[in-house]
Amino acid sequence: MIEGDRIIKINIEEEMKSAYIDYSMSVIVSRALPDVRDGMKPVHRRVLFGMNELGIASNKPYKKSARIVGEVLGKYHPHGDSSVYYAMVRMAQPWSMRYPLVDGQGNFGSVDGDSPAAMRYTEARLHRMAEEALLDIDKDTVDFQLNFDDSLKEPTVLPTRIPLLLVNGASGIAVGMATNMAPHNLVDTVDAIIAYIEDNEISIDSLVDIIKAPDFPTGGYIYGYQGVRDSYETGRGRVIMRAKTDIETDSHGREKIIVSEIPYLVNKAELIIKIADLVNDKKIEGISNVNDESDRDGMRIVIDLKRDAIANVVLNHLYKYTPMQTSFGVNNIALVKGRPELLNLKGLISNFVEHRHDVVTRRTRYELDQAEKRAHILEGLIIASDNIDEVIRIIRAAQTPDEARENLIARFELTEIQARAIVEMRLRQLTGLEQDKLRAEYESLMKEIQRLKDILEHLHLRMEIIKNELIEIKTKYNEGRRTEIVYSSEEFNPEDFYADDEMIITISHLGYIKRTPLTEFRTQNRGGVGSKGSSTRDEDFIEHIYPASMHNTLMFFTKKGRCFWLKVYEIPEGNKSSKGRAIQNLLNIDPDDTVKAFMKVKRLGEDVDFTNSHYIVMGTKKGVIKKSLLAEYSRPRQNGVIALTVKEDDELISARLTNGSNEVLLATRSGRAIRFNESIVRTIGRTGQGVRGITLASDKDEVVGMVCVKNMEEDILVVSEKGFGKRSKIEDYRVTNRGGKGVKTMRITDKTGDLIAIKSVTDEHDLMIINRSGITLRLSVADMRTTGRATQGVRLINLDKKQDAIASVTRVMAEQLEEELLEGEGLDFTDQTENQSPENSDN
């Protein structure tokens, strides 16, 4: 070690902590977080102060932005020019600031995310609002500090009359913390501050009644109120914002969604691209075109809908998948006396009032000091005017001004300041009129001094001044709210907009659904052979027909075990011959998920006795069965809920609505079936996995179907993949405990192939059989005789090709009954139970 050197050993952990804390506090205080008093970060404060020093007020000509940036960089803010310029640009953008502080001329960007022009092309000057923030800055109202090179002074805070932190909000990311504060309406904010001044003990609830909610520059809706209330009470909350939309109909009868306002900070161009991408990827159905027709009169995004699309359904998908609905995470962290602090609404208001009180007090002291100085000079001038001849003689006799001042001080006992003022007095002030003016000014000044002293002595006078100045600001910048509030979005009931009309719901085998008014069937002229109820694809057919009213609920269960809801009025309306819409496009189902079961419930959640006495029984292909109370599903959610926790190698195959005493049958691919009463299956919560219903013969075996039978007159029909079927009495299946291996339901051979379906049937049913080759056949169940349980069964169809096999079997109503139902004859719209009418078929 070289002599004279000193090596100081330090703990690296402590040094790193200290250095990091110093760095983070520097970022927090000097860069990223706003001051609670004026709502400004240092760069914004320096830009406004620099523009004020340049004298570019709102009534003066614009100056080049480069000139302003150079002034701020060279004197106050030694950082990159882009940081200063973009800070100034943002203060000039009406879609970024609720009340802009800079009046810009030129290209200052757009709501589409376009960049502003270079600073050499744009010009700017102070906005009237900024002048209110800078008013009285020359009256010792705020502290000044030395700039970066100690050559000039800059303000540590602005003496703003406007609560800028509340009306314009702020955002910033520091080290270890961030802030995100929402903008508000000036009128509401001023009213809330005045209410606080009049009663410092006012509750946050009372303040919330006045200030209501944030008011974003781009308008739109605040959807739901809980997040707003949380942010006001705690300083943190999640405010949901939605675009403002209207639905129009063109001359051709097609609907359009018109977007006139978008959520705060959403890029309009990116929003349109996002919608177009979702349409191209078929994640949103029903949109034919998106066009931006915005102009100088305002924003207008036109979303053209396809003829069969339902505007409300498309709109809900747009809210879900695009930034047409987004959230503003409120995090009210600001610097209070140089330290970051999380503030609620009352804290923000009280700190601003405290700042204004400090400004008014300092301004009053300054004005009192200036008034007293002027009064002191006036006292000397009045003495001189009373003794003008002698004063002139003393001044004329003196050899120098200093000698004249000394002689005046000695003669009239004046101060140095008074004597200087007398010596520098102009000859015109010797006239009688000017002497009267001196006395009038002195008397007025003495009254002003007394008024200023009273203000300094009485708190209520200072508060009255703050109130009056706020009222003046409110009157000058009075502007209504832009963002509308949907107070009770959680309780909004769309049923109020739909009459409870009777409908026919048809669901096809390939998953197309529609609703048709019952009146359309009843009023048609039908012939002796009935009428065609729906046209489907060649390989498709009507699988389910439900009579329902507009306020009924349809429940959908997917193979992944999720449950979704659709109100009947949310189902697309179609005429008798239309195909309908794919269920996948109406629900928020994962792309790799499919609907496996449906059921209709009259008024889910309203009839408590019904929902607490009925159950949903579900079965999976691995033999799991689960029974849950219907009441567990009485709170619909847009994204669905977990109805059954399905293991990775399993999937739901069926779900039925039961009364708690149905007979349950599960059939496996290996030709075995088990029968037990559902009462022996314990009720499990909605997210549970269920219990074992049947033990499978091997790892390759699986359950092919489940039936729940209430009417013991129904028969059990099983079908194998090689075209064999067997109709047996339900009594042939003895009742056992759940979880067993079951009994033989069909003798499975190479000739019959594996079992593929089990259905409960009567003579009033038909079977729709689809082969793997795509051929669809319809067979009447009435033509099938009843046989014993353990037999091979009879051949239902002849397969033309050896490799061909049955793909699926579906139970539908007999053709004659189907026609009657589609005509609306004999339908029961009040029945809620699961197996009392022929429209409730297996799934």
PDB file of C-alpha atoms in Angstrom, residues 174-322:
ATOM      1  CA  ALA A 174     -40.800   6.228  -9.803  1.00  0.00           C
ATOM      2  CA  VAL A 175     -38.510   3.647  -8.200  1.00  0.00           C
ATOM      3  CA  GLY A 176     -40.502   1.270  -6.054  1.00  0.00           C
ATOM      4  CA  MET A 177     -43.737   3.219  -6.447  1.00  0.00           C
ATOM      5  CA  ALA A 178     -45.978   4.796  -9.047  1.00  0.00           C
ATOM      6  CA  THR A 179     -48.813   7.270  -9.222  1.00  0.00           C
ATOM      7  CA  ASN A 180     -51.920   7.351 -11.377  1.00  0.00           C
ATOM      8  CA  MET A 181     -54.421  10.061 -10.543  1.00  0.00           C
ATOM      9  CA  ALA A 182     -57.659  10.652 -12.424  1.00  0.00           C
ATOM     10  CA  PRO A 183     -58.771  14.057 -13.780  1.00  0.00           C
ATOM     11  CA  HIS A 184     -61.941  15.706 -12.474  1.00  0.00           C
ATOM     12  CA  ASN A 185     -64.400  18.392 -13.450  1.00  0.00           C
ATOM     13  CA  LEU A 186     -63.344  21.847 -12.201  1.00  0.00           C
ATOM     14  CA  VAL A 187     -66.835  22.904 -11.099  1.00  0.00           C
ATOM     15  CA  ASP A 188     -67.367  19.758  -9.015  1.00  0.00           C
ATOM     16  CA  THR A 189     -63.870  20.005  -7.551  1.00  0.00           C
ATOM     17  CA  VAL A 190     -64.281  23.639  -6.546  1.00  0.00           C
ATOM     18  CA  ASP A 191     -67.645  22.900  -4.931  1.00  0.00           C
ATOM     19  CA  ALA A 192     -66.073  20.056  -2.933  1.00  0.00           C
ATOM     20  CA  ILE A 193     -63.180  22.270  -1.780  1.00  0.00           C
ATOM     21  CA  ILE A 194     -65.586  25.021  -0.703  1.00  0.00           C
ATOM     22  CA  ALA A 195     -67.610  22.430   1.233  1.00  0.00           C
ATOM     23  CA  TYR A 196     -64.403  21.340   2.989  1.00  0.00           C
ATOM     24  CA  ILE A 197     -63.481  24.955   3.833  1.00  0.00           C
ATOM     25  CA  GLU A 198     -66.910  25.499   5.359  1.00  0.00           C
ATOM     26  CA  ASP A 199     -66.675  22.278   7.365  1.00  0.00           C
ATOM     27  CA  ASN A 200     -63.250  20.741   7.950  1.00  0.00           C
ATOM     28  CA  GLU A 201     -64.905  17.709   9.555  1.00  0.00           C
ATOM     29  CA  ILE A 202     -66.918  16.886   6.424  1.00  0.00           C
ATOM     30  CA  SER A 203     -67.053  13.169   5.665  1.00  0.00           C
ATOM     31  CA  ILE A 204     -65.679  11.579   2.504  1.00  0.00           C
ATOM     32  CA  ASP A 205     -69.214  10.389   1.677  1.00  0.00           C
ATOM     33  CA  SER A 206     -70.402  14.002   1.673  1.00  0.00           C
ATOM     34  CA  LEU A 207     -67.490  15.013  -0.559  1.00  0.00           C
ATOM     35  CA  VAL A 208     -68.244  12.130  -2.928  1.00  0.00           C
ATOM     36  CA  ASP A 209     -71.823  13.379  -3.261  1.00  0.00           C
ATOM     37  CA  ILE A 210     -70.376  16.664  -4.579  1.00  0.00           C
ATOM     38  CA  ILE A 211     -67.410  15.609  -6.701  1.00  0.00           C
ATOM     39  CA  LYS A 212     -69.259  12.467  -7.969  1.00  0.00           C
ATOM     40  CA  ALA A 213     -66.553  10.783 -10.083  1.00  0.00           C
ATOM     41  CA  PRO A 214     -63.557  11.432 -12.365  1.00  0.00           C
ATOM     42  CA  ASP A 215     -64.234  13.415 -15.535  1.00  0.00           C
ATOM     43  CA  PHE A 216     -62.025  12.229 -18.378  1.00  0.00           C
ATOM     44  CA  PRO A 217     -61.066  14.514 -21.285  1.00  0.00           C
ATOM     45  CA  THR A 218     -62.261  11.995 -23.886  1.00  0.00           C
ATOM     46  CA  GLY A 219     -65.676  11.556 -22.245  1.00  0.00           C
ATOM     47  CA  GLY A 220     -67.188   8.083 -22.361  1.00  0.00           C
ATOM     48  CA  TYR A 221     -68.853   6.290 -19.474  1.00  0.00           C
ATOM     49  CA  ILE A 222     -67.726   5.294 -16.006  1.00  0.00           C
ATOM     50  CA  TYR A 223     -69.256   1.823 -15.697  1.00  0.00           C
ATOM     51  CA  GLY A 224     -69.971   0.882 -12.094  1.00  0.00           C
ATOM     52  CA  TYR A 225     -69.318   3.007  -9.038  1.00  0.00           C
ATOM     53  CA  GLN A 226     -67.568   0.808  -6.464  1.00  0.00           C
ATOM     54  CA  GLY A 227     -64.080   1.457  -7.888  1.00  0.00           C
ATOM     55  CA  VAL A 228     -64.702   5.219  -7.799  1.00  0.00           C
ATOM     56  CA  ARG A 229     -65.811   5.061  -4.167  1.00  0.00           C
ATOM     57  CA  ASP A 230     -62.786   2.925  -3.237  1.00  0.00           C
ATOM     58  CA  SER A 231     -60.407   5.441  -4.813  1.00  0.00           C
ATOM     59  CA  TYR A 232     -61.973   8.331  -2.899  1.00  0.00           C
ATOM     60  CA  GLU A 233     -61.984   6.500   0.419  1.00  0.00           C
ATOM     61  CA  THR A 234     -58.568   4.821   0.298  1.00  0.00           C
ATOM     62  CA  GLY A 235     -56.619   6.466  -2.530  1.00  0.00           C
ATOM     63  CA  ARG A 236     -56.658   3.265  -4.574  1.00  0.00           C
ATOM     64  CA  GLY A 237     -59.387   1.903  -6.822  1.00  0.00           C
ATOM     65  CA  ARG A 238     -60.203   0.526 -10.255  1.00  0.00           C
ATOM     66  CA  VAL A 239     -62.451   2.723 -12.366  1.00  0.00           C
ATOM     67  CA  ILE A 240     -64.046   0.937 -15.331  1.00  0.00           C
ATOM     68  CA  MET A 241     -64.311   3.126 -18.446  1.00  0.00           C
ATOM     69  CA  ARG A 242     -66.445   2.401 -21.494  1.00  0.00           C
ATOM     70  CA  ALA A 243     -66.757   3.962 -24.914  1.00  0.00           C
ATOM     71  CA  LYS A 244     -69.935   5.912 -25.628  1.00  0.00           C
ATOM     72  CA  THR A 245     -71.908   4.136 -28.321  1.00  0.00           C
ATOM     73  CA  ASP A 246     -75.200   4.426 -30.161  1.00  0.00           C
ATOM     74  CA  ILE A 247     -76.953   1.890 -32.369  1.00  0.00           C
ATOM     75  CA  GLU A 248     -78.285   3.204 -35.679  1.00  0.00           C
ATOM     76  CA  THR A 249     -80.228   1.479 -38.457  1.00  0.00           C
ATOM     77  CA  ASP A 250     -79.539   2.350 -42.085  1.00  0.00           C
ATOM     78  CA  SER A 251     -82.043   2.505 -44.943  1.00  0.00           C
ATOM     79  CA  HIS A 252     -81.528  -1.203 -45.667  1.00  0.00           C
ATOM     80  CA  GLY A 253     -82.472  -2.189 -42.126  1.00  0.00           C
ATOM     81  CA  ARG A 254     -78.933  -3.097 -41.073  1.00  0.00           C
ATOM     82  CA  GLU A 255     -77.704  -2.000 -37.674  1.00  0.00           C
ATOM     83  CA  LYS A 256     -74.544   0.013 -37.022  1.00  0.00           C
ATOM     84  CA  ILE A 257     -72.672   0.642 -33.805  1.00  0.00           C
ATOM     85  CA  ILE A 258     -71.503   4.267 -33.686  1.00  0.00           C
ATOM     86  CA  VAL A 259     -68.648   5.022 -31.278  1.00  0.00           C
ATOM     87  CA  SER A 260     -68.562   8.741 -30.470  1.00  0.00           C
ATOM     88  CA  GLU A 261     -66.285   8.777 -27.389  1.00  0.00           C
ATOM     89  CA  ILE A 262     -63.579   6.363 -26.266  1.00  0.00           C
ATOM     90  CA  PRO A 263     -62.014   5.660 -22.868  1.00  0.00           C
ATOM     91  CA  TYR A 264     -59.246   7.927 -21.574  1.00  0.00           C
ATOM     92  CA  LEU A 265     -55.734   7.199 -22.929  1.00  0.00           C
ATOM     93  CA  VAL A 266     -57.035   4.737 -25.570  1.00  0.00           C
ATOM     94  CA  ASN A 267     -55.426   5.104 -29.000  1.00  0.00           C
ATOM     95  CA  LYS A 268     -58.244   5.372 -31.565  1.00  0.00           C
ATOM     96  CA  ALA A 269     -56.246   3.978 -34.485  1.00  0.00           C
ATOM     97  CA  GLU A 270     -55.026   1.002 -32.450  1.00  0.00           C
ATOM     98  CA  LEU A 271     -58.586   0.375 -31.256  1.00  0.00           C
ATOM     99  CA  ILE A 272     -59.837   0.126 -34.858  1.00  0.00           C
ATOM    100  CA  ILE A 273     -56.949  -2.190 -35.808  1.00  0.00           C
ATOM    101  CA  LYS A 274     -57.713  -4.389 -32.788  1.00  0.00           C
ATOM    102  CA  ILE A 275     -61.374  -4.696 -33.805  1.00  0.00           C
ATOM    103  CA  ALA A 276     -60.395  -5.549 -37.392  1.00  0.00           C
ATOM    104  CA  ASP A 277     -57.921  -8.219 -36.221  1.00  0.00           C
ATOM    105  CA  LEU A 278     -60.533  -9.851 -33.981  1.00  0.00           C
ATOM    106  CA  VAL A 279     -63.004  -9.908 -36.875  1.00  0.00           C
ATOM    107  CA  ASN A 280     -60.403 -11.440 -39.206  1.00  0.00           C
ATOM    108  CA  ASP A 281     -59.488 -14.061 -36.584  1.00  0.00           C
ATOM    109  CA  LYS A 282     -63.228 -14.804 -36.157  1.00  0.00           C
ATOM    110  CA  LYS A 283     -63.036 -14.097 -32.421  1.00  0.00           C
ATOM    111  CA  ILE A 284     -65.870 -11.601 -32.849  1.00  0.00           C
ATOM    112  CA  GLU A 285     -68.726 -12.543 -35.157  1.00  0.00           C
ATOM    113  CA  GLY A 286     -71.349 -10.302 -36.700  1.00  0.00           C
ATOM    114  CA  ILE A 287     -69.191  -7.374 -37.918  1.00  0.00           C
ATOM    115  CA  SER A 288     -68.958  -6.735 -41.651  1.00  0.00           C
ATOM    116  CA  ASN A 289     -66.931  -3.507 -41.705  1.00  0.00           C
ATOM    117  CA  VAL A 290     -65.239  -0.932 -39.461  1.00  0.00           C
ATOM    118  CA  ASN A 291     -64.720   2.626 -40.681  1.00  0.00           C
ATOM    119  CA  ASP A 292     -63.315   5.767 -39.044  1.00  0.00           C
ATOM    120  CA  GLU A 293     -65.469   8.751 -40.031  1.00  0.00           C
ATOM    121  CA  SER A 294     -64.037  11.173 -37.445  1.00  0.00           C
ATOM    122  CA  ASP A 295     -63.637  14.792 -38.540  1.00  0.00           C
ATOM    123  CA  ARG A 296     -63.310  18.249 -37.020  1.00  0.00           C
ATOM    124  CA  ASP A 297     -66.861  17.961 -35.695  1.00  0.00           C
ATOM    125  CA  GLY A 298     -65.963  15.026 -33.476  1.00  0.00           C
ATOM    126  CA  MET A 299     -65.176  11.333 -33.254  1.00  0.00           C
ATOM    127  CA  ARG A 300     -67.259   8.804 -35.184  1.00  0.00           C
ATOM    128  CA  ILE A 301     -66.230   5.172 -35.556  1.00  0.00           C
ATOM    129  CA  VAL A 302     -68.815   3.220 -37.573  1.00  0.00           C
ATOM    130  CA  ILE A 303     -69.035  -0.552 -37.013  1.00  0.00           C
ATOM    131  CA  ASP A 304     -71.319  -2.140 -39.619  1.00  0.00           C
ATOM    132  CA  LEU A 305     -73.100  -5.312 -38.487  1.00  0.00           C
ATOM    133  CA  LYS A 306     -74.178  -8.300 -40.503  1.00  0.00           C
ATOM    134  CA  ARG A 307     -77.882  -8.728 -41.085  1.00  0.00           C
ATOM    135  CA  ASP A 308     -78.387 -11.526 -38.522  1.00  0.00           C
ATOM    136  CA  ALA A 309     -76.130  -9.992 -35.840  1.00  0.00           C
ATOM    137  CA  ILE A 310     -77.527  -8.727 -32.547  1.00  0.00           C
ATOM    138  CA  ALA A 311     -76.029  -5.332 -31.776  1.00  0.00           C
ATOM    139  CA  ASN A 312     -76.001  -5.792 -27.992  1.00  0.00           C
ATOM    140  CA  VAL A 313     -74.224  -9.139 -28.238  1.00  0.00           C
ATOM    141  CA  VAL A 314     -71.569  -7.724 -30.584  1.00  0.00           C
ATOM    142  CA  LEU A 315     -71.186  -4.691 -28.332  1.00  0.00           C
ATOM    143  CA  ASN A 316     -70.613  -6.900 -25.284  1.00  0.00           C
ATOM    144  CA  HIS A 317     -67.912  -8.790 -27.181  1.00  0.00           C
ATOM    145  CA  LEU A 318     -66.282  -5.496 -28.168  1.00  0.00           C
ATOM    146  CA  TYR A 319     -66.290  -4.415 -24.535  1.00  0.00           C
ATOM    147  CA  LYS A 320     -64.725  -7.729 -23.517  1.00  0.00           C
ATOM    148  CA  TYR A 321     -62.042  -8.116 -26.165  1.00  0.00           C
ATOM    149  CA  THR A 322     -61.105  -4.546 -27.118  1.00  0.00           C
TER     150      THR A 322
END
